[in-house]
mmCIF file of C-alpha atoms and ligand atoms in Angstrom:
data_model
loop_
_atom_site.group_PDB
_atom_site.id
_atom_site.type_symbol
_atom_site.label_atom_id
_atom_site.label_comp_id
_atom_site.label_asym_id
_atom_site.label_seq_id
_atom_site.Cartn_x
_atom_site.Cartn_y
_atom_site.Cartn_z
ATOM 1 C CA MET A 26 -64.671 44.127 -113.641
ATOM 2 C CA ALA A 27 -63.110 46.215 -110.779
ATOM 3 C CA TRP A 28 -65.756 46.156 -108.166
ATOM 4 C CA ASP A 29 -63.065 46.596 -105.474
ATOM 5 C CA ASP A 30 -62.420 50.018 -107.268
ATOM 6 C CA THR A 31 -63.012 52.103 -104.008
ATOM 7 C CA ALA A 32 -60.429 54.533 -104.803
ATOM 8 C CA SER A 33 -62.433 55.599 -108.090
ATOM 9 C CA LYS A 34 -64.910 58.394 -108.428
ATOM 10 C CA ILE A 35 -68.274 58.535 -110.164
ATOM 11 C CA TRP A 36 -70.230 61.368 -111.624
ATOM 12 C CA MET A 37 -73.640 61.563 -110.204
ATOM 13 C CA ASN A 38 -76.082 64.360 -110.875
ATOM 14 C CA GLY A 39 -73.304 66.701 -111.502
ATOM 15 C CA ASN A 40 -71.115 65.971 -108.608
ATOM 16 C CA ILE A 41 -68.077 63.923 -108.331
ATOM 17 C CA VAL A 42 -68.599 61.487 -105.594
ATOM 18 C CA ASP A 43 -66.579 58.656 -104.037
ATOM 19 C CA TRP A 44 -67.287 55.190 -105.337
ATOM 20 C CA GLU A 45 -69.063 54.049 -101.866
ATOM 21 C CA ASP A 46 -71.272 57.265 -102.114
ATOM 22 C CA ALA A 47 -72.773 56.533 -105.524
ATOM 23 C CA LYS A 48 -76.101 55.156 -103.739
ATOM 24 C CA ILE A 49 -79.717 55.434 -104.371
ATOM 25 C CA HIS A 50 -82.666 54.792 -102.144
ATOM 26 C CA ALA A 51 -84.053 51.300 -102.305
ATOM 27 C CA LEU A 52 -87.648 52.610 -103.206
ATOM 28 C CA SER A 53 -86.255 54.237 -106.328
ATOM 29 C CA HIS A 54 -88.579 53.701 -109.334
ATOM 30 C CA VAL A 55 -85.657 52.109 -111.319
ATOM 31 C CA VAL A 56 -85.229 49.272 -108.702
ATOM 32 C CA HIS A 57 -88.993 48.133 -108.805
ATOM 33 C CA TYR A 58 -89.646 48.883 -112.538
ATOM 34 C CA GLY A 59 -86.218 48.831 -114.328
ATOM 35 C CA THR A 60 -86.776 52.451 -115.469
ATOM 36 C CA SER A 61 -83.329 53.139 -116.799
ATOM 37 C CA VAL A 62 -81.642 53.855 -120.066
ATOM 38 C CA PHE A 63 -77.878 53.316 -120.254
ATOM 39 C CA GLU A 64 -74.682 53.142 -122.676
ATOM 40 C CA GLY A 65 -71.525 51.193 -122.696
ATOM 41 C CA ILE A 66 -68.622 52.986 -124.065
ATOM 42 C CA ARG A 67 -64.934 52.030 -124.546
ATOM 43 C CA ALA A 68 -61.837 54.205 -124.145
ATOM 44 C CA TYR A 69 -58.654 53.084 -125.708
ATOM 45 C CA ASP A 70 -55.185 54.225 -124.767
ATOM 46 C CA ASN A 71 -52.864 54.542 -127.885
ATOM 47 C CA GLU A 72 -49.606 56.106 -128.836
ATOM 48 C CA LYS A 73 -51.505 59.476 -129.457
ATOM 49 C CA GLY A 74 -53.137 59.299 -125.866
ATOM 50 C CA PRO A 75 -56.237 58.054 -124.338
ATOM 51 C CA CYS A 76 -59.437 58.341 -126.619
ATOM 52 C CA VAL A 77 -63.070 57.502 -126.355
ATOM 53 C CA PHE A 78 -64.696 55.384 -129.054
ATOM 54 C CA ARG A 79 -67.558 57.292 -130.802
ATOM 55 C CA LEU A 80 -68.720 59.093 -127.648
ATOM 56 C CA GLU A 81 -71.176 61.571 -129.355
ATOM 57 C CA GLU A 82 -72.700 58.722 -130.956
ATOM 58 C CA HIS A 83 -73.364 56.843 -127.787
ATOM 59 C CA ILE A 84 -74.480 59.854 -125.842
ATOM 60 C CA GLU A 85 -76.948 60.550 -128.839
ATOM 61 C CA ARG A 86 -78.167 56.826 -128.330
ATOM 62 C CA LEU A 87 -78.644 57.576 -124.701
ATOM 63 C CA PHE A 88 -80.926 60.625 -125.357
ATOM 64 C CA ASP A 89 -82.820 58.702 -127.994
ATOM 65 C CA SER A 90 -83.523 55.798 -125.447
ATOM 66 C CA ALA A 91 -84.567 58.375 -122.883
ATOM 67 C CA LYS A 92 -86.903 59.917 -125.283
ATOM 68 C CA ILE A 93 -88.788 56.750 -126.073
ATOM 69 C CA TYR A 94 -89.552 56.330 -122.310
ATOM 70 C CA LYS A 95 -90.182 60.157 -121.835
ATOM 71 C CA ILE A 96 -87.199 60.284 -119.426
ATOM 72 C CA ASP A 97 -86.468 64.103 -119.692
ATOM 73 C CA MET A 98 -82.716 64.386 -119.606
ATOM 74 C CA PRO A 99 -81.784 67.169 -117.045
ATOM 75 C CA TYR A 100 -78.468 67.863 -119.110
ATOM 76 C CA THR A 101 -77.592 68.356 -122.629
ATOM 77 C CA GLU A 102 -75.833 65.792 -124.965
ATOM 78 C CA GLU A 103 -72.801 68.130 -124.688
ATOM 79 C CA GLU A 104 -72.749 68.330 -120.926
ATOM 80 C CA VAL A 105 -73.131 64.503 -120.657
ATOM 81 C CA CYS A 106 -70.131 64.126 -123.190
ATOM 82 C CA ASP A 107 -68.040 66.603 -121.175
ATOM 83 C CA ALA A 108 -68.955 64.815 -117.738
ATOM 84 C CA THR A 109 -67.658 61.545 -119.248
ATOM 85 C CA ILE A 110 -64.341 62.944 -120.132
ATOM 86 C CA GLU A 111 -64.230 64.617 -116.657
ATOM 87 C CA ILE A 112 -64.724 61.312 -114.781
ATOM 88 C CA LEU A 113 -62.217 59.554 -116.968
ATOM 89 C CA LYS A 114 -59.609 62.306 -116.130
ATOM 90 C CA GLU A 115 -60.644 62.451 -112.442
ATOM 91 C CA ASN A 116 -59.854 58.693 -112.186
ATOM 92 C CA GLY A 117 -56.782 58.814 -114.232
ATOM 93 C CA LEU A 118 -58.402 56.122 -116.584
ATOM 94 C CA LYS A 119 -57.064 55.451 -120.036
ATOM 95 C CA SER A 120 -58.163 52.221 -121.426
ATOM 96 C CA CYS A 121 -61.636 51.332 -119.703
ATOM 97 C CA TYR A 122 -65.208 50.827 -120.067
ATOM 98 C CA ILE A 123 -67.885 53.623 -119.407
ATOM 99 C CA ARG A 124 -71.253 53.255 -118.198
ATOM 100 C CA PRO A 125 -73.545 56.395 -118.209
ATOM 101 C CA ILE A 126 -76.915 55.649 -116.968
ATOM 102 C CA ALA A 127 -80.074 57.909 -116.654
ATOM 103 C CA PHE A 128 -82.913 56.239 -114.286
ATOM 104 C CA ARG A 129 -86.090 57.143 -112.514
ATOM 105 C CA GLY A 130 -84.978 57.870 -108.848
ATOM 106 C CA TYR A 131 -86.781 58.157 -105.472
ATOM 107 C CA GLY A 132 -90.316 59.871 -105.736
ATOM 108 C CA GLU A 133 -93.570 57.856 -105.918
ATOM 109 C CA LEU A 134 -93.882 54.178 -106.082
ATOM 110 C CA GLY A 135 -96.270 53.322 -108.870
ATOM 111 C CA VAL A 136 -95.970 52.280 -112.409
ATOM 112 C CA ASN A 137 -96.427 55.922 -113.533
ATOM 113 C CA PRO A 138 -92.841 57.221 -113.604
ATOM 114 C CA LEU A 139 -93.662 60.894 -114.190
ATOM 115 C CA ASN A 140 -93.432 61.968 -110.576
ATOM 116 C CA CYS A 141 -89.852 60.459 -109.939
ATOM 117 C CA PRO A 142 -86.670 62.550 -110.637
ATOM 118 C CA VAL A 143 -84.465 61.737 -113.278
ATOM 119 C CA ASP A 144 -81.019 60.773 -111.995
ATOM 120 C CA VAL A 145 -77.939 60.627 -114.179
ATOM 121 C CA LEU A 146 -74.809 58.826 -113.219
ATOM 122 C CA ILE A 147 -71.428 57.994 -115.032
ATOM 123 C CA GLY A 148 -69.010 55.183 -113.816
ATOM 124 C CA ALA A 149 -66.006 53.969 -115.509
ATOM 125 C CA TRP A 150 -63.464 51.093 -114.677
ATOM 126 C CA GLU A 151 -60.664 49.106 -116.369
ATOM 127 C CA TRP A 152 -61.878 46.276 -118.607
ATOM 128 C CA GLY A 153 -60.348 43.633 -120.833
ATOM 129 C CA SER A 154 -61.900 41.589 -123.550
ATOM 130 C CA TYR A 155 -65.478 40.433 -122.899
ATOM 131 C CA LEU A 156 -65.485 36.969 -124.322
ATOM 132 C CA GLY A 157 -61.860 36.289 -123.475
ATOM 133 C CA GLU A 158 -58.519 36.503 -125.388
ATOM 134 C CA GLU A 159 -58.852 33.085 -126.761
ATOM 135 C CA GLY A 160 -62.291 33.844 -128.062
ATOM 136 C CA MET A 161 -60.817 36.823 -129.954
ATOM 137 C CA ASN A 162 -58.320 34.841 -131.664
ATOM 138 C CA ILE A 163 -59.852 31.570 -132.364
ATOM 139 C CA GLY A 164 -63.587 32.226 -131.857
ATOM 140 C CA VAL A 165 -66.500 31.390 -129.457
ATOM 141 C CA ASP A 166 -68.870 28.494 -129.201
ATOM 142 C CA VAL A 167 -72.473 29.831 -129.053
ATOM 143 C CA GLY A 168 -76.125 28.491 -129.078
ATOM 144 C CA VAL A 169 -79.328 29.620 -130.279
ATOM 145 C CA SER A 170 -81.517 30.542 -127.375
ATOM 146 C CA SER A 171 -84.875 29.233 -126.840
ATOM 147 C CA TRP A 172 -85.616 32.882 -125.436
ATOM 148 C CA ARG A 173 -86.689 35.315 -128.282
ATOM 149 C CA LYS A 174 -86.179 38.971 -128.540
ATOM 150 C CA PRO A 175 -89.451 40.908 -127.743
ATOM 151 C CA ALA A 176 -91.651 41.748 -130.588
ATOM 152 C CA PRO A 177 -91.726 45.248 -131.683
ATOM 153 C CA ASP A 178 -94.925 46.117 -130.110
ATOM 154 C CA THR A 179 -93.792 44.829 -126.468
ATOM 155 C CA LEU A 180 -90.489 46.380 -125.556
ATOM 156 C CA PRO A 181 -88.887 48.642 -128.053
ATOM 157 C CA VAL A 182 -85.442 47.325 -128.657
ATOM 158 C CA MET A 183 -84.052 50.513 -130.069
ATOM 159 C CA ALA A 184 -83.934 51.820 -126.509
ATOM 160 C CA LYS A 185 -81.003 50.632 -124.701
ATOM 161 C CA ALA A 186 -83.192 50.150 -121.468
ATOM 162 C CA ALA A 187 -82.375 48.024 -118.595
ATOM 163 C CA ALA A 188 -85.515 46.071 -118.616
ATOM 164 C CA ASN A 189 -84.552 44.648 -122.081
ATOM 165 C CA TYR A 190 -81.728 42.812 -120.432
ATOM 166 C CA MET A 191 -83.984 40.792 -118.337
ATOM 167 C CA ASN A 192 -84.633 39.114 -121.613
ATOM 168 C CA SER A 193 -80.976 39.059 -122.276
ATOM 169 C CA GLN A 194 -80.261 37.437 -119.057
ATOM 170 C CA LEU A 195 -82.652 34.552 -119.826
ATOM 171 C CA ALA A 196 -80.587 33.898 -122.865
ATOM 172 C CA LYS A 197 -77.374 34.342 -121.404
ATOM 173 C CA LEU A 198 -78.368 32.147 -118.303
ATOM 174 C CA GLU A 199 -79.372 29.393 -120.753
ATOM 175 C CA ALA A 200 -76.142 29.684 -122.881
ATOM 176 C CA ILE A 201 -74.050 29.161 -119.532
ATOM 177 C CA GLU A 202 -76.002 26.165 -118.664
ATOM 178 C CA HIS A 203 -75.185 24.617 -122.140
ATOM 179 C CA GLY A 204 -71.620 25.466 -121.916
ATOM 180 C CA TYR A 205 -71.683 28.241 -124.507
ATOM 181 C CA ALA A 206 -69.750 31.485 -124.386
ATOM 182 C CA GLU A 207 -72.948 33.431 -125.544
ATOM 183 C CA ALA A 208 -76.434 33.031 -126.878
ATOM 184 C CA ILE A 209 -77.823 34.011 -130.285
ATOM 185 C CA MET A 210 -81.416 35.212 -130.123
ATOM 186 C CA LEU A 211 -83.979 34.926 -132.585
ATOM 187 C CA ASP A 212 -86.695 37.861 -133.307
ATOM 188 C CA TYR A 213 -90.419 37.391 -132.726
ATOM 189 C CA GLN A 214 -90.711 35.836 -136.370
ATOM 190 C CA GLY A 215 -87.913 33.385 -135.885
ATOM 191 C CA PHE A 216 -85.164 35.116 -137.923
ATOM 192 C CA VAL A 217 -81.665 35.737 -136.506
ATOM 193 C CA ALA A 218 -81.588 38.902 -134.265
ATOM 194 C CA GLU A 219 -78.590 39.234 -132.087
ATOM 195 C CA GLY A 220 -76.462 38.083 -129.164
ATOM 196 C CA SER A 221 -77.462 38.839 -125.479
ATOM 197 C CA GLY A 222 -75.161 41.892 -125.877
ATOM 198 C CA GLU A 223 -73.813 42.002 -129.158
ATOM 199 C CA ASN A 224 -74.822 42.314 -132.910
ATOM 200 C CA ILE A 225 -74.141 39.467 -135.390
ATOM 201 C CA PHE A 226 -72.644 39.221 -138.852
ATOM 202 C CA VAL A 227 -72.720 36.445 -141.255
ATOM 203 C CA VAL A 228 -70.197 36.190 -144.160
ATOM 204 C CA GLU A 229 -71.152 34.207 -147.344
ATOM 205 C CA ASP A 230 -68.885 34.173 -150.299
ATOM 206 C CA ASP A 231 -67.173 37.159 -149.213
ATOM 207 C CA VAL A 232 -70.568 39.350 -148.899
ATOM 208 C CA ILE A 233 -71.251 40.489 -145.247
ATOM 209 C CA TYR A 234 -74.771 40.061 -143.957
ATOM 210 C CA THR A 235 -76.165 41.405 -140.877
ATOM 211 C CA PRO A 236 -79.942 41.291 -139.506
ATOM 212 C CA SER A 237 -81.866 44.549 -140.299
ATOM 213 C CA LEU A 238 -83.168 46.912 -137.807
ATOM 214 C CA GLY A 239 -86.714 45.278 -138.166
ATOM 215 C CA SER A 240 -85.249 42.152 -136.645
ATOM 216 C CA SER A 241 -85.679 43.515 -133.067
ATOM 217 C CA ILE A 242 -81.847 44.479 -132.791
ATOM 218 C CA LEU A 243 -80.182 47.064 -130.842
ATOM 219 C CA ARG A 244 -78.762 49.597 -133.524
ATOM 220 C CA GLY A 245 -75.123 48.902 -132.305
ATOM 221 C CA ILE A 246 -72.529 51.504 -132.810
ATOM 222 C CA THR A 247 -69.909 48.860 -133.413
ATOM 223 C CA ARG A 248 -72.273 47.330 -135.986
ATOM 224 C CA ASP A 249 -72.352 50.650 -137.876
ATOM 225 C CA SER A 250 -68.711 50.954 -137.454
ATOM 226 C CA ILE A 251 -68.009 47.414 -138.930
ATOM 227 C CA MET A 252 -70.501 48.179 -141.827
ATOM 228 C CA GLU A 253 -68.473 51.362 -142.618
ATOM 229 C CA LEU A 254 -65.324 49.727 -142.252
ATOM 230 C CA ALA A 255 -66.187 46.569 -144.485
ATOM 231 C CA LYS A 256 -67.518 48.896 -147.091
ATOM 232 C CA SER A 257 -64.282 50.872 -147.163
ATOM 233 C CA LEU A 258 -62.352 47.496 -147.620
ATOM 234 C CA GLY A 259 -64.448 46.922 -150.548
ATOM 235 C CA TYR A 260 -66.908 44.398 -149.191
ATOM 236 C CA LYS A 261 -70.509 44.354 -150.081
ATOM 237 C CA VAL A 262 -72.541 44.662 -146.877
ATOM 238 C CA VAL A 263 -76.279 43.476 -146.730
ATOM 239 C CA GLU A 264 -78.821 44.235 -144.085
ATOM 240 C CA GLU A 265 -81.658 41.622 -144.350
ATOM 241 C CA THR A 266 -83.684 38.910 -142.383
ATOM 242 C CA ILE A 267 -81.468 35.954 -141.851
ATOM 243 C CA GLY A 268 -82.751 32.469 -141.375
ATOM 244 C CA ARG A 269 -81.299 30.334 -138.375
ATOM 245 C CA GLU A 270 -79.871 27.645 -140.913
ATOM 246 C CA ARG A 271 -77.837 30.293 -142.582
ATOM 247 C CA LEU A 272 -75.752 30.555 -139.425
ATOM 248 C CA TYR A 273 -74.930 26.800 -139.778
ATOM 249 C CA LEU A 274 -73.874 27.106 -143.502
ATOM 250 C CA ALA A 275 -72.061 30.392 -143.322
ATOM 251 C CA ASP A 276 -68.344 30.845 -144.187
ATOM 252 C CA GLU A 277 -67.812 32.872 -141.182
ATOM 253 C CA ILE A 278 -69.925 34.499 -138.411
ATOM 254 C CA PHE A 279 -68.733 37.153 -135.828
ATOM 255 C CA PHE A 280 -70.196 39.389 -133.121
ATOM 256 C CA SER A 281 -69.778 43.178 -132.896
ATOM 257 C CA GLY A 282 -70.238 45.350 -129.734
ATOM 258 C CA THR A 283 -68.729 47.702 -127.299
ATOM 259 C CA ALA A 284 -67.705 45.025 -125.001
ATOM 260 C CA ALA A 285 -67.095 42.116 -127.559
ATOM 261 C CA GLU A 286 -65.450 44.342 -129.923
ATOM 262 C CA VAL A 287 -65.159 41.994 -132.957
ATOM 263 C CA THR A 288 -65.452 38.398 -131.646
ATOM 264 C CA PRO A 289 -65.375 35.447 -133.976
ATOM 265 C CA ILE A 290 -67.869 32.593 -133.668
ATOM 266 C CA LYS A 291 -66.482 29.057 -134.369
ATOM 267 C CA SER A 292 -69.529 26.984 -133.841
ATOM 268 C CA VAL A 293 -73.322 27.322 -133.372
ATOM 269 C CA ASP A 294 -75.413 24.745 -131.679
ATOM 270 C CA GLY A 295 -72.649 22.295 -132.011
ATOM 271 C CA ARG A 296 -72.043 22.641 -135.698
ATOM 272 C CA SER A 297 -68.639 23.941 -136.779
ATOM 273 C CA ILE A 298 -68.779 27.183 -138.729
ATOM 274 C CA GLY A 299 -66.728 27.366 -142.107
ATOM 275 C CA ILE A 300 -63.142 26.441 -141.171
ATOM 276 C CA GLY A 301 -63.854 26.009 -137.539
ATOM 277 C CA LYS A 302 -61.982 28.961 -136.255
ATOM 278 C CA ARG A 303 -61.700 32.766 -136.969
ATOM 279 C CA GLY A 304 -62.148 33.192 -140.752
ATOM 280 C CA PRO A 305 -60.125 35.540 -143.126
ATOM 281 C CA VAL A 306 -62.821 38.226 -143.356
ATOM 282 C CA THR A 307 -63.306 38.359 -139.713
ATOM 283 C CA GLU A 308 -59.595 38.683 -139.261
ATOM 284 C CA GLU A 309 -59.354 41.482 -141.734
ATOM 285 C CA LEU A 310 -62.236 43.375 -140.002
ATOM 286 C CA GLN A 311 -60.937 42.586 -136.586
ATOM 287 C CA LYS A 312 -57.397 43.513 -137.353
ATOM 288 C CA THR A 313 -58.417 46.920 -139.003
ATOM 289 C CA PHE A 314 -60.680 47.903 -136.413
ATOM 290 C CA PHE A 315 -57.803 47.265 -133.806
ATOM 291 C CA GLU A 316 -55.459 49.274 -135.960
ATOM 292 C CA ILE A 317 -57.658 52.304 -136.008
ATOM 293 C CA VAL A 318 -58.468 52.262 -132.252
ATOM 294 C CA GLU A 319 -54.732 51.560 -131.351
ATOM 295 C CA ALA A 320 -53.651 54.500 -134.076
ATOM 296 C CA LYS A 321 -51.667 52.178 -136.159
ATOM 297 C CA LYS A 322 -53.996 53.172 -138.924
ATOM 298 C CA ASP A 323 -55.538 56.524 -139.668
ATOM 299 C CA ASP A 324 -58.739 57.372 -137.919
ATOM 300 C CA GLU A 325 -60.330 58.131 -141.187
ATOM 301 C CA PHE A 326 -63.883 58.127 -139.994
ATOM 302 C CA GLY A 327 -63.463 60.236 -136.976
ATOM 303 C CA TRP A 328 -64.321 57.674 -134.432
ATOM 304 C CA LEU A 329 -61.753 58.548 -131.703
ATOM 305 C CA LYS A 330 -62.126 61.592 -129.339
ATOM 306 C CA TYR A 331 -58.865 62.213 -127.635
ATOM 307 C CA PHE A 332 -58.757 63.584 -124.130
HETATM 308 N N1 LIG B 410 -77.149 44.394 -128.873
HETATM 309 C C1 LIG B 410 -77.472 44.415 -127.624
HETATM 310 C C2 LIG B 410 -78.524 43.783 -126.919
HETATM 311 C C3 LIG B 410 -76.361 45.070 -126.783
HETATM 312 O O1 LIG B 410 -76.471 45.006 -125.482
HETATM 313 C C4 LIG B 410 -75.248 45.541 -127.352
HETATM 314 C C5 LIG B 410 -74.201 46.390 -126.581
HETATM 315 N N2 LIG B 410 -74.537 47.760 -126.295
HETATM 316 C C6 LIG B 410 -75.163 45.553 -128.775
HETATM 317 C C7 LIG B 410 -76.063 44.851 -129.636
HETATM 318 C C8 LIG B 410 -73.960 46.169 -129.339
HETATM 319 O O2 LIG B 410 -74.038 47.501 -129.618
HETATM 320 P P1 LIG B 410 -72.694 48.572 -129.495
HETATM 321 O O3 LIG B 410 -71.964 48.147 -130.600
HETATM 322 O O4 LIG B 410 -73.511 50.023 -129.531
HETATM 323 O O5 LIG B 410 -72.053 48.326 -128.202
#
C-alpha cells in the first residue's frame, strides 16, 4: 500500500485535495462509532487501456450500505462514479485499488448520528495481489476462526460498513497468530460464511458451491462474477449452507474478492485440500477471470469500464 503517496490527490466532498489535506476532525462521529460505509474497487490496465471492474455495481452497493444506516448520500450514484474516474485520471493511475467511503463527520458526539454531516471521500493507490503471488499460483494456508460472523439481527452484513471489520480484524489477528494467510469465519449457526475480506467457494465433483446470503456473508461482487463465469463455462453453481467439515473433504477451495481476486486455498486447519495445491477448476476460473480483465478474452459480461 502506497502510504507515502504524498504526490497523489484525493476526492473529498466534491473537491480534489492533496493527499496530506484529506483530513477530518478527531471528534467526527465515524472515529468514535465507526459510522461509515465503503467500497473496495480495482482498476486494471490492459492493452485496450485502463478500466474499472464493475464500477456501477460497487457504487450501487455503497448506496445500499448507506441506505441501511440512513446515511443520506449527498451525491447521486452517477456523480460518485464520475468522481471515481476523475480521481484516477487526476492521479494518472491505471492499475490500482480504489476506496470510496461515506462517513458521518464532525457535528455532535452521541450515538445518534443524524446531526452529523455525511462526508464522501475517494482515494486510490497502486496495489498488487493481496495474498501474495505465490498464494495466487499455489494456494494459501488458512484456518477456521474461533470468531464468528455476527447474527443477522446484530450487525447487518449486507452493509459494507467499517464496524463489521472489527469482527473481521479479530479473525484476521487470530489467523496471523496461528501462521495462516487468512481466516475462514463461520456464521452464527456454525456454517461456513466467508474470509475476513473474501467470499469462499468449495468444489466437489466439479460442482461449485458457495455459502448462500443467509450465512452472514457480504454479497461480493467478485462472488457474483465468479458465479456468472462458472455457469458460462458449463459448471453447476449451488448456493447453500456449508458445514465446516466439507471444507476438509473438498476437492478444491478458493477465495474471491476485489483484493484477493481468485485465490486458491491449499490447506484448512492443517488439513491439505484436494491435491494440496491449486486445483484445475480454480485454475480455469482464475485464468478466465484474468483473461477478461487483461482483455485477452472478450468482456462478454460488460464488467469493464474503460476511462
Ligand atoms: N466479504 C467481505 C467481508 C469483504 O470485505 C469482501 C471485500 N469487499 C468480500 C467478501 C468480497 O467482496 P467483493 O468481491 O465485492 O470485493
